[in-house]
Amino acid sequence: MGESHVRGMLRRLSLPGSIVLLGAALAMSGCAAPVDPAATRESLSDVTEDPAPPEAAELYDAELHPEPVVDPVDCDPYLVITARGTGEPSQGQLLSPVARTISQARPGDVGVLDLDYPADTDVKEGGTLGVRTLIDVLNVQADACPAQRFVLLGYSQGALVVGDGLAEPEARMVGATVGTVAEEALERVLAVVFYGDPRFVGAEEYNVGSFDPETDGLLPRPEGALDAVEERVRDYCVAGDFICQSSLDFDEEPHVEYYSNGMQGDGAAFVITRLDDAGAEFREDGGERTPPSTPTPRPRS
């Protein structure tokens, strides 16, 4: 898969800026994509059961191929990046209403980027591409847009991709060779929200939901792997979710419960609060830093 194809996979979505947010309790909508629990569990298990590195590990090795696989997108004050779950469509995914509510809270200030990585059952190959793409997006945008801030949303395999992108290479399940997020870019990540995270760790303080704290996900990340951003993370997990609670009960209902249990709205409210806090910090600094609404350079063509 060539770099030009990867660039084409990144689609910037223009959301209407004239809609007024009615509050954090705004009703979320969306239909759950069909989930095959056995196939999904098997695809994630293959990450650890097959020791051979994927072809993407060399193809997207940051040392061998340092040129970013993406071009910059618009320098909106805030960029929301969504990473969908296995088999979800690019449109109408779990994260779409979350991103839309955030956009409505900041009319005209929010760009939304769908990280259109494969999100198929070949998690090692597609996840490696996803991690490289996410890292390059953050680094390229931080360089091109000095005032832009980031919000990262991930569901299921998308949560694995986002979490591994933010972690150090040695703590990753996929993408160990694809580079790291620059410190400057990492500092600009305002909020991270996960749903049904395969790398869920029950003991982490940023977790939210009806989960058993003594039960981890199918591929738990090392405890503390996200310490650099822990105060900016919300990891949502419900009891019985076979992905974030390692359940052997192949009931798909809990893994798609996030569509209807209010956690989409709760995640959006957390992000909006983080944006409010960032604005308050700017005002307390007397406006010495570049405010989020200041125009920034347009991306190169």
Short mmCIF file of C-alpha atoms in Angstrom, two decimals:
data_model
loop_
_atom_site.label_atom_id
_atom_site.label_comp_id
_atom_site.label_asym_id
_atom_site.label_seq_id
_atom_site.Cartn_x
_atom_site.Cartn_y
_atom_site.Cartn_z
CA MET A 1 0.00 0.00 0.00
CA GLY A 2 1.68 3.21 -1.18
CA GLU A 3 1.91 6.54 0.59
CA SER A 4 -0.39 8.24 -1.92
CA HIS A 5 -3.08 5.67 -1.09
CA VAL A 6 -2.65 6.32 2.62
CA ARG A 7 -3.06 10.04 2.05
CA GLY A 8 -6.21 9.33 0.11
CA MET A 9 -7.57 7.32 3.02
CA LEU A 10 -7.56 10.38 5.28
CA ARG A 11 -10.78 12.23 4.73
CA ARG A 12 -11.46 15.51 6.49
CA LEU A 13 -15.11 15.84 7.38
CA SER A 14 -16.72 19.29 7.37
CA LEU A 15 -19.34 19.46 10.10
CA PRO A 16 -21.94 22.25 10.28
CA GLY A 17 -20.89 25.02 12.63
CA SER A 18 -24.27 26.74 12.98
CA ILE A 19 -25.89 24.14 15.20
CA VAL A 20 -26.15 25.13 18.86
CA LEU A 21 -25.23 22.53 21.46
CA LEU A 22 -28.26 21.88 23.64
CA GLY A 23 -26.23 20.40 26.49
CA ALA A 24 -24.24 17.33 27.43
CA ALA A 25 -27.48 15.33 27.64
CA LEU A 26 -28.04 15.76 23.89
CA ALA A 27 -29.47 12.51 22.58
CA MET A 28 -26.97 10.45 20.62
CA SER A 29 -27.94 8.47 17.56
CA GLY A 30 -26.50 5.74 15.43
CA CYS A 31 -26.98 2.07 14.73
CA ALA A 32 -24.55 -0.53 15.98
CA ALA A 33 -22.56 -2.28 13.28
CA PRO A 34 -22.88 -6.08 13.28
CA VAL A 35 -20.26 -7.73 15.46
CA ASP A 36 -18.98 -11.30 15.13
CA PRO A 37 -17.60 -11.95 18.63
CA ALA A 38 -15.70 -15.12 17.71
CA ALA A 39 -14.04 -13.57 14.67
CA THR A 40 -13.22 -10.37 16.54
CA ARG A 41 -11.70 -12.23 19.46
CA GLU A 42 -9.70 -14.47 17.13
CA SER A 43 -8.33 -11.49 15.18
CA LEU A 44 -7.11 -9.86 18.37
CA SER A 45 -5.68 -13.09 19.75
CA ASP A 46 -3.64 -13.50 16.57
CA VAL A 47 -1.65 -10.41 17.56
CA THR A 48 0.04 -12.33 20.36
CA GLU A 49 -0.20 -15.89 19.05
CA ASP A 50 1.66 -15.23 15.79
CA PRO A 51 5.17 -13.92 16.62
CA ALA A 52 6.06 -13.04 13.03
CA PRO A 53 6.11 -9.28 12.37
CA PRO A 54 3.66 -8.04 9.76
CA GLU A 55 4.85 -6.72 6.41
CA ALA A 56 3.70 -3.29 7.52
CA ALA A 57 6.34 -3.26 10.26
CA GLU A 58 9.05 -2.77 7.61
CA LEU A 59 6.91 -0.88 5.10
CA TYR A 60 6.10 1.82 7.67
CA ASP A 61 9.32 1.67 9.69
CA ALA A 62 10.00 5.29 10.65
CA GLU A 63 13.76 4.89 10.45
CA LEU A 64 13.68 3.27 7.02
CA HIS A 65 10.92 5.53 5.71
CA PRO A 66 10.97 8.81 7.68
CA GLU A 67 8.88 10.82 5.20
CA PRO A 68 5.37 11.27 6.68
CA VAL A 69 2.65 9.19 5.04
CA VAL A 70 0.17 12.08 5.32
CA ASP A 71 -0.11 15.70 4.27
CA PRO A 72 -1.45 18.36 6.65
CA VAL A 73 -5.15 19.19 6.74
CA ASP A 74 -6.78 22.51 7.67
CA CYS A 75 -5.51 24.36 10.72
CA ASP A 76 -8.78 24.45 12.63
CA PRO A 77 -8.32 25.42 16.30
CA TYR A 78 -9.30 21.87 17.29
CA LEU A 79 -8.84 18.64 15.35
CA VAL A 80 -10.90 15.61 16.42
CA ILE A 81 -9.43 12.34 15.15
CA THR A 82 -11.67 9.26 15.18
CA ALA A 83 -10.47 5.66 14.89
CA ARG A 84 -13.34 3.25 14.24
CA GLY A 85 -13.77 -0.33 15.40
CA THR A 86 -13.31 -3.53 13.42
CA GLY A 87 -15.73 -3.71 10.51
CA GLU A 88 -17.38 -0.37 11.22
CA PRO A 89 -18.24 1.80 8.21
CA SER A 90 -16.57 5.15 7.78
CA GLN A 91 -19.98 6.82 8.10
CA GLY A 92 -22.38 6.22 10.98
CA GLN A 93 -19.80 4.78 13.34
CA LEU A 94 -20.04 4.83 17.14
CA LEU A 95 -17.78 7.86 17.34
CA SER A 96 -19.65 10.00 14.80
CA PRO A 97 -22.20 11.45 17.27
CA VAL A 98 -19.42 12.08 19.80
CA ALA A 99 -17.41 14.08 17.27
CA ARG A 100 -20.52 15.88 16.07
CA THR A 101 -21.46 17.01 19.59
CA ILE A 102 -17.95 18.32 20.18
CA SER A 103 -18.13 20.21 16.88
CA GLN A 104 -21.49 21.72 17.80
CA ALA A 105 -20.02 22.98 21.07
CA ARG A 106 -17.41 24.99 19.15
CA PRO A 107 -19.13 26.12 15.94
CA GLY A 108 -16.63 26.69 13.15
CA ASP A 109 -13.64 25.77 15.30
CA VAL A 110 -13.53 21.97 14.98
CA GLY A 111 -12.23 19.81 12.16
CA VAL A 112 -12.94 16.07 12.22
CA LEU A 113 -10.60 13.54 10.65
CA ASP A 114 -11.58 9.91 10.20
CA LEU A 115 -8.44 7.79 10.51
CA ASP A 116 -9.47 5.53 7.67
CA TYR A 117 -7.09 2.68 8.39
CA PRO A 118 -8.30 -0.80 7.31
CA ALA A 119 -10.03 -1.68 10.65
CA ASP A 120 -10.34 -5.27 9.44
CA THR A 121 -9.53 -8.58 11.11
CA ASP A 122 -5.83 -8.42 10.19
CA VAL A 123 -5.05 -6.33 13.24
CA LYS A 124 -1.27 -6.65 13.01
CA GLU A 125 -1.12 -5.31 9.44
CA GLY A 126 -3.91 -2.75 9.61
CA GLY A 127 -3.17 -1.68 13.15
CA THR A 128 0.47 -1.01 12.26
CA LEU A 129 -0.66 1.26 9.43
CA GLY A 130 -3.14 2.93 11.78
CA VAL A 131 -0.53 3.70 14.41
CA ARG A 132 1.92 5.11 11.83
CA THR A 133 -0.82 7.22 10.27
CA LEU A 134 -1.99 8.60 13.63
CA ILE A 135 1.55 9.48 14.71
CA ASP A 136 2.27 11.22 11.42
CA VAL A 137 -1.01 13.16 11.53
CA LEU A 138 -0.23 14.50 15.01
CA ASN A 139 3.36 15.39 14.19
CA VAL A 140 2.59 16.95 10.80
CA GLN A 141 -0.30 18.97 12.21
CA ALA A 142 1.75 20.18 15.18
CA ASP A 143 4.39 21.42 12.76
CA ALA A 144 1.98 23.01 10.27
CA CYS A 145 -0.53 24.47 12.73
CA PRO A 146 1.11 26.05 15.81
CA ALA A 147 -2.17 26.74 17.63
CA GLN A 148 -4.07 23.54 16.86
CA ARG A 149 -5.12 21.20 19.67
CA PHE A 150 -6.13 17.54 19.35
CA VAL A 151 -8.91 15.26 20.56
CA LEU A 152 -8.53 11.51 19.97
CA LEU A 153 -11.47 9.09 19.94
CA GLY A 154 -11.16 5.31 19.55
CA TYR A 155 -13.61 2.41 19.62
CA SER A 156 -12.58 -1.25 19.91
CA GLN A 157 -9.64 -1.82 17.51
CA GLY A 158 -9.54 1.96 17.08
CA ALA A 159 -8.87 2.32 20.81
CA LEU A 160 -5.95 -0.10 20.44
CA VAL A 161 -4.55 1.99 17.58
CA VAL A 162 -4.87 5.31 19.41
CA GLY A 163 -3.53 3.95 22.69
CA ASP A 164 -0.54 2.28 21.05
CA GLY A 165 0.17 5.45 19.08
CA LEU A 166 0.41 7.42 22.33
CA ALA A 167 2.46 4.79 24.16
CA GLU A 168 6.18 4.22 23.90
CA PRO A 169 7.15 1.58 21.27
CA GLU A 170 8.08 -1.03 23.87
CA ALA A 171 4.56 -0.88 25.35
CA ARG A 172 2.76 -1.42 22.03
CA MET A 173 1.09 -4.50 20.60
CA VAL A 174 1.29 -3.07 17.06
CA GLY A 175 3.41 -0.39 15.44
CA ALA A 176 6.62 -0.76 17.42
CA THR A 177 8.69 0.40 14.42
CA VAL A 178 6.59 3.33 13.21
CA GLY A 179 8.01 6.16 15.31
CA THR A 180 6.67 8.21 18.21
CA VAL A 181 4.53 11.27 18.79
CA ALA A 182 6.73 14.33 19.20
CA GLU A 183 6.64 15.91 22.67
CA GLU A 184 5.22 19.14 21.27
CA ALA A 185 2.39 17.27 19.57
CA LEU A 186 1.68 15.15 22.66
CA GLU A 187 1.34 18.27 24.77
CA ARG A 188 -1.41 19.48 22.43
CA VAL A 189 -3.59 16.41 22.94
CA LEU A 190 -6.42 17.81 25.07
CA ALA A 191 -8.54 14.68 25.47
CA VAL A 192 -8.55 10.96 24.68
CA VAL A 193 -11.74 8.86 24.82
CA PHE A 194 -11.90 5.09 24.39
CA TYR A 195 -14.87 2.71 24.16
CA GLY A 196 -14.56 -1.09 24.35
CA ASP A 197 -10.77 -0.94 24.49
CA PRO A 198 -8.99 -4.30 23.88
CA ARG A 199 -6.01 -2.94 25.86
CA PHE A 200 -8.17 -1.98 28.85
CA VAL A 201 -6.51 -2.28 32.27
CA GLY A 202 -9.04 -2.52 35.08
CA ALA A 203 -6.83 -0.83 37.68
CA GLU A 204 -6.36 2.46 35.82
CA GLU A 205 -7.98 5.47 37.49
CA TYR A 206 -9.20 6.99 34.23
CA ASN A 207 -11.63 4.10 33.59
CA VAL A 208 -15.39 4.65 33.54
CA GLY A 209 -18.26 2.14 33.49
CA SER A 210 -19.74 -0.98 35.07
CA PHE A 211 -16.58 -3.05 34.46
CA ASP A 212 -14.93 -5.37 36.98
CA PRO A 213 -11.70 -3.57 38.04
CA GLU A 214 -9.99 -6.92 38.51
CA THR A 215 -10.61 -7.91 34.88
CA ASP A 216 -8.55 -6.55 31.99
CA GLY A 217 -9.15 -6.50 28.26
CA LEU A 218 -8.04 -9.14 25.77
CA LEU A 219 -4.67 -7.43 25.21
CA PRO A 220 -4.06 -5.32 28.34
CA ARG A 221 -1.44 -2.62 27.96
CA PRO A 222 1.31 -2.39 30.59
CA GLU A 223 -0.04 -0.53 33.59
CA GLY A 224 1.06 3.10 33.37
CA ALA A 225 1.69 2.96 29.60
CA LEU A 226 -0.43 6.09 29.15
CA ASP A 227 0.89 7.99 32.16
CA ALA A 228 1.97 10.88 29.92
CA VAL A 229 -1.68 11.64 29.13
CA GLU A 230 -3.55 9.89 31.96
CA GLU A 231 -5.33 13.01 33.22
CA ARG A 232 -6.69 13.55 29.70
CA VAL A 233 -8.08 10.00 29.21
CA ARG A 234 -11.50 8.42 29.71
CA ASP A 235 -11.65 4.67 28.99
CA TYR A 236 -15.27 3.43 28.91
CA CYS A 237 -15.96 -0.26 29.53
CA VAL A 238 -19.17 -2.06 30.50
CA ALA A 239 -19.64 -5.37 32.29
CA GLY A 240 -19.75 -8.32 29.93
CA ASP A 241 -17.95 -6.60 27.05
CA PHE A 242 -15.88 -9.50 25.71
CA ILE A 243 -13.28 -7.06 24.33
CA CYS A 244 -12.47 -4.89 27.36
CA GLN A 245 -13.40 -7.54 29.94
CA SER A 246 -11.91 -10.67 28.33
CA SER A 247 -15.25 -12.46 28.51
CA LEU A 248 -15.58 -15.96 27.06
CA ASP A 249 -19.29 -15.33 26.68
CA PHE A 250 -19.59 -14.38 23.00
CA ASP A 251 -22.51 -12.03 23.55
CA GLU A 252 -22.05 -9.05 21.23
CA GLU A 253 -24.62 -6.89 23.02
CA PRO A 254 -22.37 -5.40 25.72
CA HIS A 255 -19.72 -4.42 23.13
CA VAL A 256 -22.27 -2.33 21.23
CA GLU A 257 -24.08 -1.05 24.33
CA TYR A 258 -22.11 2.22 24.04
CA TYR A 259 -24.48 3.24 21.24
CA SER A 260 -27.39 3.50 23.68
CA ASN A 261 -26.16 3.68 27.29
CA GLY A 262 -25.33 7.40 27.40
CA MET A 263 -21.56 6.97 27.29
CA GLN A 264 -21.32 8.71 23.91
CA GLY A 265 -22.78 11.84 25.52
CA ASP A 266 -20.62 11.42 28.62
CA GLY A 267 -17.48 11.14 26.51
CA ALA A 268 -18.41 14.24 24.51
CA ALA A 269 -19.10 16.17 27.74
CA PHE A 270 -15.66 15.19 29.07
CA VAL A 271 -14.01 16.49 25.91
CA ILE A 272 -15.98 19.75 25.98
CA THR A 273 -14.95 20.29 29.60
CA ARG A 274 -11.33 19.76 28.59
CA LEU A 275 -11.75 22.38 25.85
CA ASP A 276 -13.29 24.78 28.38
CA ASP A 277 -10.37 24.23 30.75
CA ALA A 278 -7.88 24.92 27.95
CA GLY A 279 -9.66 28.19 27.17
CA ALA A 280 -9.69 29.19 30.84
CA GLU A 281 -5.97 28.47 31.11
CA PHE A 282 -5.36 30.74 28.15
CA ARG A 283 -7.33 33.57 29.77
CA GLU A 284 -5.51 33.11 33.08
CA ASP A 285 -2.22 33.47 31.23
CA GLY A 286 -3.35 36.91 30.13
CA GLY A 287 -3.55 35.88 26.50
CA GLU A 288 0.21 35.53 26.23
CA ARG A 289 -0.05 32.27 24.34
CA THR A 290 -1.62 31.98 20.90
CA PRO A 291 -5.38 31.59 21.48
CA PRO A 292 -7.08 28.60 19.87
CA SER A 293 -9.12 30.86 17.57
CA THR A 294 -6.12 32.62 16.03
CA PRO A 295 -5.87 31.90 12.28
CA THR A 296 -3.07 29.51 11.44
CA PRO A 297 -1.31 28.60 8.17
CA ARG A 298 -3.29 26.66 5.59
CA PRO A 299 -1.99 23.20 4.67
CA ARG A 300 0.22 22.75 1.67
CA SER A 301 -1.46 21.23 -1.37
#
